[in-house]
Amino acid sequence: QVQLVESGGDSVQTGGSLTLSCAASGSTLSIRSVGWFRQAPGKQREGVAAIATYGGRTNYADSVQGRFTISQDNAKNTNYLIMNSLKPDDTATYYCAAAQRSWMIYDGNWYDVGSYEYWGQGTQVTVSS
């Protein structure tokens, strides 16, 4: 089993920056990919970014490409989502997810919530105009 805990959510103004963290515990050696998802009220959960923990291949949603960066520190069992140039549309609860496989990072299905076995409880990001 793997436990994930997100942190770093906050309220910021348009154009601001935040760094979200996802700390993993438990059977961390089994993790092969980590993804960040977000869900705004009344909307479906959507993929934001994902990374293969060994190899470093990354994927981003078009809406965040060039503004967000995902990174993995295997020594600390922590994943980071660095968010710059935030917009009101980025307002959502952000969830970290982990999987024991990484094939979806390479075949294009990284944004499928069903590809991940483990989920955190979420952290709120609010961007005001």
CSV table of N, CA, C and O in Angstrom, one decimal:
chain,number,residue,atom,x,y,z
A,1,GLN,N,0.8,-1.2,0.0
A,1,GLN,CA,0.0,0.0,0.0
A,1,GLN,C,0.9,1.2,0.0
A,1,GLN,O,2.0,1.2,0.5
A,2,VAL,N,0.3,2.3,-0.6
A,2,VAL,CA,1.0,3.6,-0.7
A,2,VAL,C,0.1,4.6,-0.1
A,2,VAL,O,-1.1,4.6,-0.5
A,3,GLN,N,0.6,5.5,0.7
A,3,GLN,CA,-0.2,6.6,1.2
A,3,GLN,C,0.4,7.9,0.6
A,3,GLN,O,1.6,8.1,0.5
A,4,LEU,N,-0.5,8.8,0.2
A,4,LEU,CA,-0.1,10.1,-0.5
A,4,LEU,C,-0.7,11.2,0.3
A,4,LEU,O,-1.9,11.2,0.6
A,5,VAL,N,0.1,12.2,0.6
A,5,VAL,CA,-0.4,13.4,1.3
A,5,VAL,C,0.1,14.7,0.5
A,5,VAL,O,1.3,14.9,0.4
A,6,GLU,N,-0.9,15.4,0.1
A,6,GLU,CA,-0.6,16.7,-0.7
A,6,GLU,C,-0.5,17.8,0.3
A,6,GLU,O,-1.1,17.8,1.4
A,7,SER,N,0.3,18.8,-0.1
A,7,SER,CA,0.3,20.1,0.7
A,7,SER,C,0.7,21.2,-0.2
A,7,SER,O,1.2,21.0,-1.4
A,8,GLY,N,0.6,22.4,0.2
A,8,GLY,CA,1.0,23.6,-0.5
A,8,GLY,C,-0.1,24.4,-1.1
A,8,GLY,O,0.1,25.5,-1.7
A,9,GLY,N,-1.3,23.9,-1.1
A,9,GLY,CA,-2.4,24.7,-1.6
A,9,GLY,C,-2.6,26.0,-0.8
A,9,GLY,O,-2.4,26.1,0.4
A,10,ASP,N,-3.1,27.0,-1.6
A,10,ASP,CA,-3.3,28.3,-0.9
A,10,ASP,C,-4.2,29.2,-1.8
A,10,ASP,O,-4.6,28.7,-2.9
A,11,SER,N,-4.4,30.4,-1.4
A,11,SER,CA,-5.1,31.4,-2.2
A,11,SER,C,-4.1,32.4,-2.7
A,11,SER,O,-3.4,33.0,-1.9
A,12,VAL,N,-4.1,32.6,-4.0
A,12,VAL,CA,-3.2,33.6,-4.6
A,12,VAL,C,-3.9,34.4,-5.6
A,12,VAL,O,-5.0,34.1,-6.0
A,13,GLN,N,-3.3,35.5,-6.1
A,13,GLN,CA,-3.9,36.3,-7.1
A,13,GLN,C,-3.4,35.9,-8.5
A,13,GLN,O,-2.4,35.2,-8.6
A,14,THR,N,-4.1,36.3,-9.5
A,14,THR,CA,-3.7,36.0,-10.8
A,14,THR,C,-2.3,36.4,-11.1
A,14,THR,O,-1.9,37.5,-10.7
A,15,GLY,N,-1.6,35.5,-11.7
A,15,GLY,CA,-0.2,35.7,-12.0
A,15,GLY,C,0.8,35.2,-11.0
A,15,GLY,O,2.0,35.2,-11.2
A,16,GLY,N,0.2,34.8,-9.9
A,16,GLY,CA,1.0,34.2,-8.8
A,16,GLY,C,1.6,32.8,-9.0
A,16,GLY,O,1.3,32.2,-10.0
A,17,SER,N,2.3,32.3,-8.0
A,17,SER,CA,2.9,31.0,-8.1
A,17,SER,C,2.7,30.2,-6.9
A,17,SER,O,2.6,30.8,-5.8
A,18,LEU,N,2.6,28.9,-7.0
A,18,LEU,CA,2.5,28.0,-5.9
A,18,LEU,C,3.3,26.7,-6.2
A,18,LEU,O,3.4,26.4,-7.4
A,19,THR,N,3.8,26.1,-5.2
A,19,THR,CA,4.4,24.7,-5.4
A,19,THR,C,3.6,23.7,-4.5
A,19,THR,O,3.6,23.9,-3.3
A,20,LEU,N,3.0,22.8,-5.1
A,20,LEU,CA,2.4,21.7,-4.4
A,20,LEU,C,3.3,20.5,-4.2
A,20,LEU,O,4.2,20.2,-5.1
A,21,SER,N,3.2,19.9,-3.1
A,21,SER,CA,4.0,18.7,-2.8
A,21,SER,C,3.1,17.5,-2.5
A,21,SER,O,2.0,17.6,-2.0
A,22,CYS,N,3.7,16.4,-2.9
A,22,CYS,CA,3.0,15.1,-2.7
A,22,CYS,C,4.0,14.1,-2.0
A,22,CYS,O,4.9,13.7,-2.7
A,23,ALA,N,3.8,13.9,-0.7
A,23,ALA,CA,4.7,13.0,0.0
A,23,ALA,C,4.1,11.6,0.1
A,23,ALA,O,3.0,11.4,0.4
A,24,ALA,N,4.9,10.6,-0.3
A,24,ALA,CA,4.5,9.3,-0.4
A,24,ALA,C,5.1,8.5,0.8
A,24,ALA,O,6.3,8.7,1.2
A,25,SER,N,4.4,7.5,1.3
A,25,SER,CA,4.9,6.6,2.3
A,25,SER,C,4.3,5.2,2.1
A,25,SER,O,3.4,5.1,1.3
A,26,GLY,N,4.9,4.3,2.8
A,26,GLY,CA,4.5,2.9,2.5
A,26,GLY,C,5.4,2.2,1.5
A,26,GLY,O,6.6,2.4,1.6
A,27,SER,N,4.8,1.5,0.6
A,27,SER,CA,5.5,0.7,-0.4
A,27,SER,C,6.0,1.6,-1.6
A,27,SER,O,5.6,1.4,-2.7
A,28,THR,N,6.8,2.6,-1.2
A,28,THR,CA,7.1,3.6,-2.2
A,28,THR,C,8.0,3.1,-3.4
A,28,THR,O,8.0,3.7,-4.5
A,29,LEU,N,8.7,2.0,-3.1
A,29,LEU,CA,9.6,1.5,-4.2
A,29,LEU,C,8.8,0.9,-5.3
A,29,LEU,O,9.3,0.7,-6.4
A,30,SER,N,7.5,0.7,-5.1
A,30,SER,CA,6.6,0.1,-6.2
A,30,SER,C,6.1,1.2,-7.1
A,30,SER,O,5.5,0.9,-8.1
A,31,ILE,N,6.2,2.5,-6.7
A,31,ILE,CA,5.7,3.6,-7.5
A,31,ILE,C,6.5,3.8,-8.8
A,31,ILE,O,7.7,3.9,-8.8
A,32,ARG,N,5.8,3.8,-9.9
A,32,ARG,CA,6.5,4.0,-11.2
A,32,ARG,C,6.0,5.2,-11.9
A,32,ARG,O,6.6,5.7,-12.9
A,33,SER,N,4.9,5.8,-11.5
A,33,SER,CA,4.4,7.0,-12.1
A,33,SER,C,3.6,7.8,-11.1
A,33,SER,O,3.0,7.2,-10.2
A,34,VAL,N,3.6,9.1,-11.2
A,34,VAL,CA,2.9,10.0,-10.3
A,34,VAL,C,2.2,11.0,-11.2
A,34,VAL,O,2.7,11.6,-12.2
A,35,GLY,N,0.9,11.3,-10.9
A,35,GLY,CA,0.2,12.3,-11.7
A,35,GLY,C,-0.5,13.3,-10.8
A,35,GLY,O,-0.8,13.0,-9.6
A,36,TRP,N,-0.8,14.5,-11.3
A,36,TRP,CA,-1.6,15.5,-10.6
A,36,TRP,C,-2.8,15.7,-11.4
A,36,TRP,O,-2.8,15.8,-12.6
A,37,PHE,N,-3.9,15.7,-10.7
A,37,PHE,CA,-5.2,15.9,-11.2
A,37,PHE,C,-5.9,17.1,-10.5
A,37,PHE,O,-5.5,17.4,-9.4
A,38,ARG,N,-6.9,17.7,-11.1
A,38,ARG,CA,-7.6,18.7,-10.4
A,38,ARG,C,-9.1,18.6,-10.7
A,38,ARG,O,-9.5,18.1,-11.7
A,39,GLN,N,-9.9,19.1,-9.7
A,39,GLN,CA,-11.3,19.0,-9.9
A,39,GLN,C,-11.9,20.3,-9.3
A,39,GLN,O,-11.8,20.6,-8.1
A,40,ALA,N,-12.6,21.0,-10.2
A,40,ALA,CA,-13.3,22.2,-9.8
A,40,ALA,C,-14.8,21.9,-9.5
A,40,ALA,O,-15.3,20.8,-10.0
A,41,PRO,N,-15.5,22.6,-8.7
A,41,PRO,CA,-16.9,22.3,-8.4
A,41,PRO,C,-17.7,22.2,-9.6
A,41,PRO,O,-17.7,23.0,-10.5
A,42,GLY,N,-18.5,21.1,-9.7
A,42,GLY,CA,-19.3,20.8,-10.8
A,42,GLY,C,-18.7,20.3,-12.1
A,42,GLY,O,-19.3,20.1,-13.1
A,43,LYS,N,-17.4,20.1,-12.0
A,43,LYS,CA,-16.6,19.6,-13.2
A,43,LYS,C,-16.0,18.2,-12.9
A,43,LYS,O,-15.8,17.8,-11.7
A,44,GLN,N,-15.6,17.5,-13.9
A,44,GLN,CA,-15.0,16.2,-13.8
A,44,GLN,C,-13.5,16.4,-13.4
A,44,GLN,O,-12.9,17.5,-13.7
A,45,ARG,N,-13.0,15.4,-12.8
A,45,ARG,CA,-11.5,15.5,-12.4
A,45,ARG,C,-10.7,15.4,-13.7
A,45,ARG,O,-11.0,14.5,-14.6
A,46,GLU,N,-9.7,16.2,-13.9
A,46,GLU,CA,-9.0,16.2,-15.1
A,46,GLU,C,-7.5,16.1,-14.8
A,46,GLU,O,-7.0,16.6,-13.8
A,47,GLY,N,-6.8,15.5,-15.7
A,47,GLY,CA,-5.3,15.4,-15.6
A,47,GLY,C,-4.6,16.7,-15.8
A,47,GLY,O,-5.0,17.4,-16.7
A,48,VAL,N,-3.6,17.0,-15.0
A,48,VAL,CA,-2.8,18.2,-15.1
A,48,VAL,C,-1.4,17.9,-15.6
A,48,VAL,O,-0.9,18.5,-16.6
A,49,ALA,N,-0.8,16.9,-15.0
A,49,ALA,CA,0.6,16.6,-15.4
A,49,ALA,C,0.9,15.2,-14.8
A,49,ALA,O,0.2,14.7,-13.8
A,50,ALA,N,1.9,14.5,-15.4
A,50,ALA,CA,2.3,13.2,-14.9
A,50,ALA,C,3.7,13.0,-15.2
A,50,ALA,O,4.3,13.6,-16.1
A,51,ILE,N,4.4,12.1,-14.4
A,51,ILE,CA,5.8,11.8,-14.6
A,51,ILE,C,6.1,10.4,-14.3
A,51,ILE,O,5.5,9.8,-13.5
A,52,ALA,N,7.0,9.8,-15.1
A,52,ALA,CA,7.5,8.5,-14.8
A,52,ALA,C,8.6,8.6,-13.8
A,52,ALA,O,9.5,9.4,-14.0
A,53,THR,N,8.5,8.0,-12.7
A,53,THR,CA,9.4,8.2,-11.6
A,53,THR,C,10.8,7.8,-11.9
A,53,THR,O,11.8,8.3,-11.3
A,54,TYR,N,10.9,6.8,-12.7
A,54,TYR,CA,12.3,6.3,-13.2
A,54,TYR,C,12.3,6.6,-14.7
A,54,TYR,O,11.6,5.9,-15.4
A,55,GLY,N,13.1,7.5,-15.1
A,55,GLY,CA,13.2,7.9,-16.5
A,55,GLY,C,12.8,9.3,-16.7
A,55,GLY,O,13.4,10.0,-17.6
A,56,GLY,N,11.9,9.8,-15.9
A,56,GLY,CA,11.6,11.2,-15.9
A,56,GLY,C,10.7,11.7,-17.0
A,56,GLY,O,10.5,12.9,-17.2
A,57,ARG,N,10.1,10.9,-17.8
A,57,ARG,CA,9.2,11.3,-18.9
A,57,ARG,C,8.0,12.0,-18.3
A,57,ARG,O,7.5,11.6,-17.3
A,58,THR,N,7.7,13.2,-18.9
A,58,THR,CA,6.6,14.0,-18.4
A,58,THR,C,5.5,14.3,-19.4
A,58,THR,O,5.8,14.2,-20.6
A,59,ASN,N,4.3,14.5,-18.9
A,59,ASN,CA,3.2,14.9,-19.8
A,59,ASN,C,2.5,16.0,-19.1
A,59,ASN,O,2.4,16.1,-17.9
A,60,TYR,N,1.9,16.9,-19.9
A,60,TYR,CA,1.1,18.1,-19.4
A,60,TYR,C,-0.2,18.3,-20.2
A,60,TYR,O,-0.2,18.0,-21.4
A,61,ALA,N,-1.2,18.7,-19.5
A,61,ALA,CA,-2.4,19.2,-20.2
A,61,ALA,C,-2.1,20.4,-21.0
A,61,ALA,O,-1.2,21.2,-20.5
A,62,ASP,N,-2.7,20.6,-22.1
A,62,ASP,CA,-2.5,21.8,-22.9
A,62,ASP,C,-2.7,23.1,-22.1
A,62,ASP,O,-2.0,24.1,-22.3
A,63,SER,N,-3.7,23.0,-21.2
A,63,SER,CA,-4.0,24.2,-20.5
A,63,SER,C,-2.9,24.7,-19.5
A,63,SER,O,-3.0,25.9,-19.0
A,64,VAL,N,-2.0,23.8,-19.2
A,64,VAL,CA,-1.0,24.2,-18.2
A,64,VAL,C,0.4,24.1,-18.8
A,64,VAL,O,1.4,24.5,-18.1
A,65,GLN,N,0.5,23.7,-20.0
A,65,GLN,CA,1.8,23.5,-20.7
A,65,GLN,C,2.6,24.9,-20.7
A,65,GLN,O,2.0,25.9,-21.0
A,66,GLY,N,3.8,24.9,-20.3
A,66,GLY,CA,4.6,26.1,-20.2
A,66,GLY,C,4.4,26.9,-18.9
A,66,GLY,O,5.2,27.8,-18.6
A,67,ARG,N,3.4,26.5,-18.1
A,67,ARG,CA,3.2,27.2,-16.8
A,67,ARG,C,3.5,26.3,-15.6
A,67,ARG,O,4.0,26.8,-14.6
A,68,PHE,N,3.2,25.1,-15.8
A,68,PHE,CA,3.4,24.1,-14.7
A,68,PHE,C,4.6,23.2,-15.0
A,68,PHE,O,4.8,22.8,-16.1
A,69,THR,N,5.2,22.8,-13.9
A,69,THR,CA,6.3,21.8,-14.0
A,69,THR,C,6.2,20.7,-12.9
A,69,THR,O,6.0,21.1,-11.8
A,70,ILE,N,6.2,19.5,-13.4
A,70,ILE,CA,6.2,18.4,-12.4
A,70,ILE,C,7.6,17.8,-12.3
A,70,ILE,O,8.3,17.7,-13.2
A,71,SER,N,7.9,17.4,-11.0
A,71,SER,CA,9.2,16.9,-10.8
A,71,SER,C,9.1,15.8,-9.7
A,71,SER,O,8.2,15.9,-8.9
A,72,GLN,N,10.1,14.9,-9.7
A,72,GLN,CA,10.1,13.8,-8.7
A,72,GLN,C,11.4,13.8,-8.0
A,72,GLN,O,12.5,13.8,-8.6
A,73,ASP,N,11.4,13.7,-6.7
A,73,ASP,CA,12.6,13.5,-5.9
A,73,ASP,C,12.5,12.1,-5.2
A,73,ASP,O,11.8,12.0,-4.2
A,74,ASN,N,13.1,11.1,-5.8
A,74,ASN,CA,12.9,9.7,-5.3
A,74,ASN,C,13.6,9.6,-3.9
A,74,ASN,O,13.2,8.7,-3.1
A,75,ALA,N,14.6,10.3,-3.7
A,75,ALA,CA,15.3,10.2,-2.4
A,75,ALA,C,14.4,10.6,-1.2
A,75,ALA,O,14.5,10.1,-0.1
A,76,LYS,N,13.5,11.6,-1.5
A,76,LYS,CA,12.6,12.1,-0.5
A,76,LYS,C,11.2,11.5,-0.7
A,76,LYS,O,10.3,11.9,0.1
A,77,ASN,N,11.0,10.7,-1.7
A,77,ASN,CA,9.7,10.1,-1.9
A,77,ASN,C,8.6,11.2,-2.0
A,77,ASN,O,7.5,11.1,-1.5
A,78,THR,N,9.0,12.3,-2.7
A,78,THR,CA,8.1,13.4,-2.8
A,78,THR,C,8.1,13.9,-4.3
A,78,THR,O,9.1,13.9,-5.0
A,79,ASN,N,6.9,14.3,-4.7
A,79,ASN,CA,6.6,14.8,-6.0
A,79,ASN,C,6.2,16.2,-5.9
A,79,ASN,O,5.6,16.6,-4.9
A,80,TYR,N,6.6,17.1,-6.8
A,80,TYR,CA,6.3,18.5,-6.8
A,80,TYR,C,5.5,18.9,-8.1
A,80,TYR,O,5.8,18.5,-9.2
A,81,LEU,N,4.6,19.9,-7.9
A,81,LEU,CA,4.0,20.5,-9.0
A,81,LEU,C,4.2,22.0,-8.8
A,81,LEU,O,3.6,22.6,-8.0
A,82,ILE,N,5.1,22.6,-9.6
A,82,ILE,CA,5.4,24.0,-9.6
A,82,ILE,C,4.5,24.7,-10.5
A,82,ILE,O,4.5,24.4,-11.7
A,83,MET,N,3.7,25.6,-10.0
A,83,MET,CA,2.7,26.3,-10.8
A,83,MET,C,3.0,27.8,-10.9
A,83,MET,O,3.0,28.5,-9.9
A,84,ASN,N,3.2,28.3,-12.1
A,84,ASN,CA,3.5,29.7,-12.3
A,84,ASN,C,2.4,30.3,-13.2
A,84,ASN,O,1.6,29.6,-13.8
A,85,SER,N,2.3,31.6,-13.2
A,85,SER,CA,1.4,32.4,-14.0
A,85,SER,C,-0.1,31.8,-13.8
A,85,SER,O,-0.8,31.6,-14.7
A,86,LEU,N,-0.4,31.7,-12.5
A,86,LEU,CA,-1.7,31.1,-12.2
A,86,LEU,C,-2.9,32.0,-12.7
A,86,LEU,O,-2.8,33.2,-12.7
A,87,LYS,N,-4.0,31.3,-13.1
A,87,LYS,CA,-5.1,32.0,-13.6
A,87,LYS,C,-6.4,31.6,-12.8
A,87,LYS,O,-6.3,30.5,-12.2
A,88,PRO,N,-7.4,32.3,-12.8
A,88,PRO,CA,-8.6,31.9,-12.1
A,88,PRO,C,-9.1,30.5,-12.5
A,88,PRO,O,-9.7,29.8,-11.7
A,89,ASP,N,-8.9,30.2,-13.8
A,89,ASP,CA,-9.4,28.9,-14.2
A,89,ASP,C,-8.6,27.7,-13.6
A,89,ASP,O,-9.0,26.6,-13.7
A,90,ASP,N,-7.5,28.0,-12.9
A,90,ASP,CA,-6.7,27.0,-12.3
A,90,ASP,C,-7.3,26.7,-10.9
A,90,ASP,O,-6.8,25.7,-10.2
A,91,THR,N,-8.3,27.4,-10.5
A,91,THR,CA,-8.9,27.2,-9.2
A,91,THR,C,-9.5,25.8,-9.1
A,91,THR,O,-10.4,25.5,-10.0
A,92,ALA,N,-9.1,25.0,-8.1
A,92,ALA,CA,-9.6,23.6,-8.0
A,92,ALA,C,-9.0,23.0,-6.8
A,92,ALA,O,-8.1,23.5,-6.2
A,93,THR,N,-9.5,21.8,-6.5
A,93,THR,CA,-8.8,20.9,-5.6
A,93,THR,C,-7.9,20.1,-6.4
A,93,THR,O,-8.3,19.4,-7.4
A,94,TYR,N,-6.6,20.0,-6.0
A,94,TYR,CA,-5.6,19.3,-6.7
A,94,TYR,C,-5.3,18.0,-5.9
A,94,TYR,O,-5.0,18.0,-4.7
A,95,TYR,N,-5.2,16.9,-6.7
A,95,TYR,CA,-5.0,15.6,-6.2
A,95,TYR,C,-3.7,15.0,-6.8
A,95,TYR,O,-3.5,15.1,-8.0
A,96,CYS,N,-3.0,14.3,-5.9
A,96,CYS,CA,-1.8,13.6,-6.3
A,96,CYS,C,-2.3,12.1,-6.5
A,96,CYS,O,-3.1,11.6,-5.7
A,97,ALA,N,-1.7,11.4,-7.5
A,97,ALA,CA,-2.1,10.0,-7.7
A,97,ALA,C,-0.8,9.3,-8.1
A,97,ALA,O,0.1,9.9,-8.7
A,98,ALA,N,-0.7,8.0,-7.7
A,98,ALA,CA,0.4,7.2,-8.0
A,98,ALA,C,0.0,5.8,-8.6
A,98,ALA,O,-1.1,5.3,-8.3
A,99,ALA,N,0.9,5.3,-9.4
A,99,ALA,CA,0.6,4.0,-10.0
A,99,ALA,C,1.9,3.1,-9.9
A,99,ALA,O,3.0,3.6,-9.9
A,100,GLN,N,1.6,1.8,-10.0
A,100,GLN,CA,2.7,0.8,-10.0
A,100,GLN,C,3.2,0.5,-11.4
A,100,GLN,O,3.9,-0.5,-11.6
A,101,ARG,N,2.7,1.2,-12.3
A,101,ARG,CA,3.1,1.0,-13.7
A,101,ARG,C,3.3,2.4,-14.4
A,101,ARG,O,2.8,3.4,-13.9
A,102,SER,N,4.0,2.4,-15.5
A,102,SER,CA,4.3,3.7,-16.1
A,102,SER,C,3.9,3.7,-17.6
A,102,SER,O,4.1,4.7,-18.3
A,103,TRP,N,3.3,2.6,-18.1
A,103,TRP,CA,3.1,2.6,-19.5
A,103,TRP,C,2.2,3.7,-20.0
A,103,TRP,O,2.3,4.2,-21.1
A,104,MET,N,1.3,4.2,-19.1
A,104,MET,CA,0.4,5.2,-19.6
A,104,MET,C,1.1,6.6,-19.8
A,104,MET,O,0.6,7.5,-20.5
A,105,ILE,N,2.3,6.7,-19.2
A,105,ILE,CA,3.0,8.0,-19.3
A,105,ILE,C,3.6,8.0,-20.8
A,105,ILE,O,3.7,9.1,-21.3
A,106,TYR,N,3.8,6.9,-21.4
A,106,TYR,CA,4.4,6.8,-22.7
A,106,TYR,C,3.4,6.6,-23.8
A,106,TYR,O,3.7,6.9,-24.9
A,107,ASP,N,2.2,6.1,-23.5
A,107,ASP,CA,1.3,5.8,-24.6
A,107,ASP,C,0.2,6.8,-24.7
A,107,ASP,O,-0.7,6.6,-25.5
A,108,GLY,N,0.2,7.8,-23.9
A,108,GLY,CA,-0.7,8.9,-24.0
A,108,GLY,C,-1.9,8.9,-23.1
A,108,GLY,O,-2.7,9.8,-23.1
A,109,ASN,N,-2.1,7.8,-22.3
A,109,ASN,CA,-3.3,7.8,-21.4
A,109,ASN,C,-3.0,8.2,-20.0
A,109,ASN,O,-3.7,7.8,-19.0
A,110,TRP,N,-2.0,9.0,-19.8
A,110,TRP,CA,-1.6,9.5,-18.5
A,110,TRP,C,-2.7,10.2,-17.7
A,110,TRP,O,-2.7,10.3,-16.5
A,111,TYR,N,-3.7,10.8,-18.4
A,111,TYR,CA,-4.7,11.6,-17.8
A,111,TYR,C,-6.0,10.8,-17.4
A,111,TYR,O,-6.9,11.3,-16.9
A,112,ASP,N,-5.9,9.5,-17.6
A,112,ASP,CA,-7.0,8.6,-17.2
A,112,ASP,C,-7.0,8.3,-15.7
A,112,ASP,O,-6.0,7.7,-15.3
A,113,VAL,N,-8.0,8.7,-15.0
A,113,VAL,CA,-8.0,8.5,-13.5
A,113,VAL,C,-7.9,7.0,-13.2
A,113,VAL,O,-7.4,6.7,-12.1
A,114,GLY,N,-8.4,6.2,-14.1
A,114,GLY,CA,-8.4,4.7,-13.8
A,114,GLY,C,-7.0,4.1,-13.9
A,114,GLY,O,-6.9,2.9,-13.5
A,115,SER,N,-6.0,4.9,-14.4
A,115,SER,CA,-4.7,4.3,-14.5
A,115,SER,C,-3.9,4.3,-13.2
A,115,SER,O,-2.8,3.8,-13.1
A,116,TYR,N,-4.4,5.0,-12.2
A,116,TYR,CA,-3.7,5.2,-10.9
A,116,TYR,C,-4.4,4.5,-9.8
A,116,TYR,O,-5.6,4.6,-9.6
A,117,GLU,N,-3.6,3.8,-9.0
A,117,GLU,CA,-4.2,3.0,-7.9
A,117,GLU,C,-4.3,3.8,-6.6
A,117,GLU,O,-5.2,3.4,-5.7
A,118,TYR,N,-3.5,4.8,-6.4
A,118,TYR,CA,-3.4,5.4,-5.1
A,118,TYR,C,-3.7,6.9,-5.3
A,118,TYR,O,-3.2,7.5,-6.2
A,119,TRP,N,-4.4,7.5,-4.3
A,119,TRP,CA,-4.8,8.9,-4.4
A,119,TRP,C,-4.7,9.6,-3.0
A,119,TRP,O,-4.9,8.9,-2.0
A,120,GLY,N,-4.3,10.8,-3.1
A,120,GLY,CA,-4.3,11.6,-1.9
A,120,GLY,C,-5.6,12.3,-1.6
A,120,GLY,O,-6.6,12.1,-2.4
A,121,GLN,N,-5.7,13.0,-0.6
A,121,GLN,CA,-7.0,13.7,-0.2
A,121,GLN,C,-7.2,15.0,-0.8
A,121,GLN,O,-8.3,15.5,-0.8
A,122,GLY,N,-6.2,15.6,-1.4
A,122,GLY,CA,-6.4,16.8,-2.2
A,122,GLY,C,-6.0,18.0,-1.4
A,122,GLY,O,-5.9,18.0,-0.1
A,123,THR,N,-5.6,19.1,-2.1
A,123,THR,CA,-5.3,20.4,-1.5
A,123,THR,C,-5.9,21.5,-2.4
A,123,THR,O,-5.9,21.4,-3.6
A,124,GLN,N,-6.4,22.5,-1.7
A,124,GLN,CA,-7.2,23.5,-2.4
A,124,GLN,C,-6.3,24.6,-3.0
A,124,GLN,O,-5.5,25.2,-2.2
A,125,VAL,N,-6.5,24.9,-4.2
A,125,VAL,CA,-5.8,26.1,-4.8
A,125,VAL,C,-6.9,27.0,-5.3
A,125,VAL,O,-7.8,26.7,-6.1
A,126,THR,N,-6.8,28.3,-4.9
A,126,THR,CA,-7.8,29.3,-5.3
A,126,THR,C,-7.0,30.5,-5.9
A,126,THR,O,-6.1,31.0,-5.2
A,127,VAL,N,-7.4,30.9,-7.1
A,127,VAL,CA,-6.7,32.0,-7.8
A,127,VAL,C,-7.8,33.1,-8.0
A,127,VAL,O,-8.8,32.8,-8.7
A,128,SER,N,-7.5,34.2,-7.4
A,128,SER,CA,-8.5,35.3,-7.6
A,128,SER,C,-8.0,36.3,-8.6
A,128,SER,O,-6.8,36.5,-8.8
A,129,SER,N,-9.0,37.0,-9.2
A,129,SER,CA,-8.6,37.9,-10.3
A,129,SER,C,-8.4,39.3,-9.7
A,129,SER,O,-8.7,39.6,-8.6
